[in-house]
PDB file of C-alpha atoms in Angstrom:
ATOM      1  CA  UNK E   8      58.756 154.507 138.608  1.00 53.00           C
ATOM      2  CA  UNK E   9      60.437 151.474 140.180  1.00 51.00           C
ATOM      3  CA  UNK E  10      57.077 149.685 140.339  1.00 53.00           C
ATOM      4  CA  UNK E  11      56.433 150.360 136.615  1.00 45.00           C
ATOM      5  CA  UNK E  12      59.878 149.017 135.695  1.00 37.00           C
ATOM      6  CA  UNK E  13      59.351 145.919 137.844  1.00 38.00           C
ATOM      7  CA  UNK E  14      55.938 145.317 136.274  1.00 36.00           C
ATOM      8  CA  UNK E  15      57.261 145.749 132.721  1.00 34.00           C
ATOM      9  CA  UNK E  16      60.176 143.430 133.481  1.00 39.00           C
ATOM     10  CA  UNK E  17      57.808 140.753 134.832  1.00 38.00           C
ATOM     11  CA  UNK E  18      55.555 141.054 131.765  1.00 36.00           C
ATOM     12  CA  UNK E  19      58.597 140.752 129.487  1.00 39.00           C
ATOM     13  CA  UNK E  20      59.736 137.572 131.232  1.00 40.00           C
ATOM     14  CA  UNK E  21      56.209 136.120 131.071  1.00 37.00           C
ATOM     15  CA  UNK E  22      55.887 136.811 127.333  1.00 37.00           C
ATOM     16  CA  UNK E  23      59.308 135.275 126.639  1.00 42.00           C
ATOM     17  CA  UNK E  24      58.411 132.189 128.670  1.00 41.00           C
ATOM     18  CA  UNK E  25      55.066 131.895 126.848  1.00 38.00           C
ATOM     19  CA  UNK E  26      56.712 132.133 123.422  1.00 46.00           C
ATOM     20  CA  UNK E  27      59.327 129.566 124.392  1.00 55.00           C
ATOM     21  CA  UNK E  28      56.666 127.218 125.773  1.00 69.00           C
ATOM     22  CA  UNK E  29      54.990 127.214 122.356  1.00 85.00           C
ATOM     23  CA  UNK E  30      58.135 125.581 120.909  1.00 91.00           C
ATOM     24  CA  UNK E  31      58.586 123.139 123.779  1.00 94.00           C
ATOM     25  CA  UNK E  32      57.786 119.530 123.021  1.00 96.00           C
ATOM     26  CA  UNK E  33      58.729 116.560 120.911  1.00 97.00           C
ATOM     27  CA  UNK E  34      58.063 117.104 117.229  1.00 97.00           C
ATOM     28  CA  UNK E  35      57.877 114.524 114.414  1.00 96.00           C
ATOM     29  CA  UNK E  36      58.808 115.282 110.821  1.00 96.00           C
ATOM     30  CA  UNK E  37      55.823 115.471 108.455  1.00 96.00           C
ATOM     31  CA  UNK E  38      57.063 116.914 105.171  1.00 95.00           C
ATOM     32  CA  UNK E  39      59.729 119.024 103.535  1.00 95.00           C
ATOM     33  CA  UNK E  40      59.604 121.244 100.477  1.00 95.00           C
ATOM     34  CA  UNK E  41      62.304 122.984  98.497  1.00 95.00           C
ATOM     35  CA  UNK E  42      62.456 126.759  98.510  1.00 95.00           C
ATOM     36  CA  UNK E  43      65.617 126.858  96.391  1.00 96.00           C
ATOM     37  CA  UNK E  44      68.437 124.557  95.323  1.00 93.00           C
ATOM     38  CA  UNK E  45      68.576 120.795  95.778  1.00 91.00           C
ATOM     39  CA  UNK E  46      66.197 119.156  98.249  1.00 89.00           C
ATOM     40  CA  UNK E  47      68.110 116.639 100.359  1.00 87.00           C
ATOM     41  CA  UNK E  48      66.226 113.735 101.895  1.00 82.00           C
ATOM     42  CA  UNK E  49      68.197 114.234 105.138  1.00 84.00           C
ATOM     43  CA  UNK E  50      68.114 118.048 104.890  1.00 90.00           C
ATOM     44  CA  UNK E  51      65.869 118.361 107.947  1.00 94.00           C
ATOM     45  CA  UNK E  52      65.844 116.456 111.238  1.00 95.00           C
ATOM     46  CA  UNK E  53      63.546 113.410 111.508  1.00 95.00           C
ATOM     47  CA  UNK E  54      62.503 114.587 114.951  1.00 96.00           C
ATOM     48  CA  UNK E  55      63.166 117.514 117.261  1.00 97.00           C
ATOM     49  CA  UNK E  56      62.761 117.754 121.013  1.00 97.00           C
ATOM     50  CA  UNK E  57      62.795 121.297 122.390  1.00 96.00           C
ATOM     51  CA  UNK E  58      62.933 122.159 126.076  1.00 95.00           C
ATOM     52  CA  UNK E  59      63.231 125.521 127.815  1.00 93.00           C
ATOM     53  CA  UNK E  60      65.034 126.397 131.025  1.00 91.00           C
ATOM     54  CA  UNK E  61      65.409 130.021 132.023  1.00 89.00           C
ATOM     55  CA  UNK E  62      66.987 131.923 129.141  1.00 89.00           C
ATOM     56  CA  UNK E  63      68.055 128.742 127.301  1.00 92.00           C
ATOM     57  CA  UNK E  64      66.481 126.523 124.697  1.00 93.00           C
ATOM     58  CA  UNK E  65      67.668 122.954 124.306  1.00 94.00           C
ATOM     59  CA  UNK E  66      67.392 121.309 120.889  1.00 94.00           C
ATOM     60  CA  UNK E  67      67.744 117.547 120.550  1.00 96.00           C
ATOM     61  CA  UNK E  68      67.684 116.666 116.857  1.00 95.00           C
ATOM     62  CA  UNK E  69      67.680 113.233 115.228  1.00 96.00           C
ATOM     63  CA  UNK E  70      68.888 113.260 111.618  1.00 91.00           C
ATOM     64  CA  UNK E  71      69.432 110.469 109.097  1.00 88.00           C
ATOM     65  CA  UNK E  72      73.079 110.121 108.139  1.00 82.00           C
ATOM     66  CA  UNK E  73      74.505 109.205 104.747  1.00 77.00           C
ATOM     67  CA  UNK E  74      75.198 105.686 106.036  1.00 81.00           C
ATOM     68  CA  UNK E  75      71.542 105.069 106.933  1.00 81.00           C
ATOM     69  CA  UNK E  76      72.205 105.504 110.664  1.00 88.00           C
ATOM     70  CA  UNK E  77      70.301 108.011 112.776  1.00 92.00           C
ATOM     71  CA  UNK E  78      72.418 110.649 114.498  1.00 90.00           C
ATOM     72  CA  UNK E  79      71.344 112.553 117.606  1.00 92.00           C
ATOM     73  CA  UNK E  80      72.703 116.010 118.376  1.00 90.00           C
ATOM     74  CA  UNK E  81      71.841 117.913 121.554  1.00 92.00           C
ATOM     75  CA  UNK E  82      72.617 121.608 121.977  1.00 92.00           C
ATOM     76  CA  UNK E  83      71.667 124.090 124.690  1.00 93.00           C
ATOM     77  CA  UNK E  84      71.637 127.611 123.290  1.00 94.00           C
ATOM     78  CA  UNK E  85      71.121 130.892 125.156  1.00 93.00           C
ATOM     79  CA  UNK E  86      68.568 133.449 124.015  1.00 89.00           C
ATOM     80  CA  UNK E  87      70.933 136.272 124.959  1.00 87.00           C
ATOM     81  CA  UNK E  88      72.885 135.760 121.719  1.00 87.00           C
ATOM     82  CA  UNK E  89      75.928 134.345 123.477  1.00 92.00           C
ATOM     83  CA  UNK E  90      77.581 131.856 121.088  1.00 95.00           C
ATOM     84  CA  UNK E  91      77.795 128.186 121.987  1.00 93.00           C
ATOM     85  CA  UNK E  92      80.976 126.500 120.808  1.00 95.00           C
ATOM     86  CA  UNK E  93      81.015 122.700 120.473  1.00 92.00           C
ATOM     87  CA  UNK E  94      83.188 120.049 118.836  1.00 92.00           C
ATOM     88  CA  UNK E  95      81.195 117.824 116.494  1.00 89.00           C
ATOM     89  CA  UNK E  96      81.458 114.043 116.117  1.00 83.00           C
ATOM     90  CA  UNK E  97      83.644 114.718 113.067  1.00 86.00           C
ATOM     91  CA  UNK E  98      86.013 116.732 115.336  1.00 91.00           C
ATOM     92  CA  UNK E  99      85.139 120.095 113.820  1.00 94.00           C
ATOM     93  CA  UNK E 100      84.433 123.308 115.715  1.00 96.00           C
ATOM     94  CA  UNK E 101      80.835 124.486 115.489  1.00 96.00           C
ATOM     95  CA  UNK E 102      79.600 127.856 116.767  1.00 97.00           C
ATOM     96  CA  UNK E 103      75.858 128.350 117.304  1.00 96.00           C
ATOM     97  CA  UNK E 104      73.926 131.496 118.202  1.00 96.00           C
ATOM     98  CA  UNK E 105      70.213 131.842 118.842  1.00 94.00           C
ATOM     99  CA  UNK E 106      68.058 134.936 118.812  1.00 91.00           C
ATOM    100  CA  UNK E 107      64.367 135.642 119.067  1.00 89.00           C
ATOM    101  CA  UNK E 108      63.073 137.421 116.000  1.00 85.00           C
ATOM    102  CA  UNK E 109      59.422 138.411 116.445  1.00 86.00           C
ATOM    103  CA  UNK E 110      57.453 135.147 116.729  1.00 88.00           C
ATOM    104  CA  UNK E 111      60.339 132.984 115.556  1.00 93.00           C
ATOM    105  CA  UNK E 112      63.748 131.862 116.746  1.00 94.00           C
ATOM    106  CA  UNK E 113      66.752 132.074 114.459  1.00 94.00           C
ATOM    107  CA  UNK E 114      69.579 129.584 115.065  1.00 95.00           C
ATOM    108  CA  UNK E 115      72.777 130.323 113.126  1.00 96.00           C
ATOM    109  CA  UNK E 116      75.497 127.651 112.946  1.00 96.00           C
ATOM    110  CA  UNK E 117      78.994 127.977 111.562  1.00 98.00           C
ATOM    111  CA  UNK E 118      81.002 124.792 110.987  1.00 97.00           C
ATOM    112  CA  UNK E 119      84.751 125.159 110.667  1.00 97.00           C
ATOM    113  CA  UNK E 120      87.263 123.071 108.737  1.00 96.00           C
ATOM    114  CA  UNK E 121      88.789 120.217 110.762  1.00 94.00           C
ATOM    115  CA  UNK E 122      92.342 120.911 109.547  1.00 94.00           C
ATOM    116  CA  UNK E 123      92.153 124.730 109.564  1.00 94.00           C
ATOM    117  CA  UNK E 124      89.882 126.087 112.312  1.00 91.00           C
ATOM    118  CA  UNK E 125      89.985 129.593 110.821  1.00 93.00           C
ATOM    119  CA  UNK E 126      88.331 128.353 107.604  1.00 97.00           C
ATOM    120  CA  UNK E 127      84.515 128.098 107.439  1.00 98.00           C
ATOM    121  CA  UNK E 128      83.171 125.010 105.663  1.00 97.00           C
ATOM    122  CA  UNK E 129      79.438 125.423 106.262  1.00 96.00           C
ATOM    123  CA  UNK E 130      76.862 127.976 107.384  1.00 98.00           C
ATOM    124  CA  UNK E 131      73.329 126.977 108.337  1.00 97.00           C
ATOM    125  CA  UNK E 132      70.478 129.208 109.452  1.00 97.00           C
ATOM    126  CA  UNK E 133      67.460 127.512 111.003  1.00 96.00           C
ATOM    127  CA  UNK E 134      64.379 129.601 111.690  1.00 97.00           C
ATOM    128  CA  UNK E 135      61.922 127.903 114.053  1.00 96.00           C
ATOM    129  CA  UNK E 136      58.302 128.987 114.504  1.00 96.00           C
ATOM    130  CA  UNK E 137      54.947 127.500 115.420  1.00 96.00           C
ATOM    131  CA  UNK E 138      52.106 128.105 112.974  1.00 95.00           C
ATOM    132  CA  UNK E 139      48.642 126.602 113.476  1.00 94.00           C
ATOM    133  CA  UNK E 140      50.015 124.119 116.013  1.00 94.00           C
ATOM    134  CA  UNK E 141      52.793 122.867 113.731  1.00 96.00           C
ATOM    135  CA  UNK E 142      56.506 123.469 114.136  1.00 97.00           C
ATOM    136  CA  UNK E 143      57.983 125.043 111.003  1.00 97.00           C
ATOM    137  CA  UNK E 144      61.689 124.861 110.196  1.00 97.00           C
ATOM    138  CA  UNK E 145      62.974 127.146 107.463  1.00 97.00           C
ATOM    139  CA  UNK E 146      66.559 126.052 106.756  1.00 97.00           C
ATOM    140  CA  UNK E 147      69.148 127.816 104.618  1.00 97.00           C
ATOM    141  CA  UNK E 148      72.349 125.856 104.084  1.00 96.00           C
ATOM    142  CA  UNK E 149      75.525 127.288 102.539  1.00 97.00           C
ATOM    143  CA  UNK E 150      78.390 124.948 101.657  1.00 96.00           C
ATOM    144  CA  UNK E 151      81.424 127.239 101.586  1.00 97.00           C
ATOM    145  CA  UNK E 152      83.623 124.474 100.108  1.00 96.00           C
ATOM    146  CA  UNK E 153      81.684 123.793  96.899  1.00 96.00           C
ATOM    147  CA  UNK E 154      79.504 126.924  96.766  1.00 96.00           C
ATOM    148  CA  UNK E 155      76.186 125.054  96.941  1.00 97.00           C
ATOM    149  CA  UNK E 156      73.309 126.913  98.614  1.00 97.00           C
ATOM    150  CA  UNK E 157      69.878 125.459  99.263  1.00 96.00           C
ATOM    151  CA  UNK E 158      66.834 126.327 101.320  1.00 97.00           C
ATOM    152  CA  UNK E 159      63.915 124.213 102.490  1.00 96.00           C
ATOM    153  CA  UNK E 160      60.829 124.351 104.662  1.00 97.00           C
ATOM    154  CA  UNK E 161      59.961 121.417 106.908  1.00 97.00           C
ATOM    155  CA  UNK E 162      56.792 120.846 108.903  1.00 97.00           C
ATOM    156  CA  UNK E 163      56.555 118.901 112.190  1.00 97.00           C
ATOM    157  CA  UNK E 164      53.623 117.764 114.305  1.00 97.00           C
ATOM    158  CA  UNK E 165      53.695 117.572 118.082  1.00 96.00           C
ATOM    159  CA  UNK E 166      53.781 114.083 119.558  1.00 91.00           C
TER     160      UNK E 166
END
């Protein structure tokens, strides 16, 4: 019985590592399409670098800002669902959780108000998957301040 458990555990770790390795790499933005709501030109990162280490995935995202500058954000998120809490460049608390969902990874982010850290300003759900060698980002963005909700699908190619 112990041998069966050990074997199943090893297979589970191997499958998780294989799935993660599919995401690993540096990805360049190709296109974005609206699923619902307004399609923002900076609604998806310009590039994404994903690395894996143990039970963690690291996302390094470069996004165009409203001022024309590129902004880089790096986050290391655990696959065990443990939330990562960070303070953004705008001095707001952000809580991120990641979970594997079949062949995709769902990254949920909650951005809190700078003046009132109990008030949620923004919720974003990013679902990452690899389809036919391309990284797909399905993003749902909810602005809790003005009520705007939009969703888009972006495609990336591996560099």
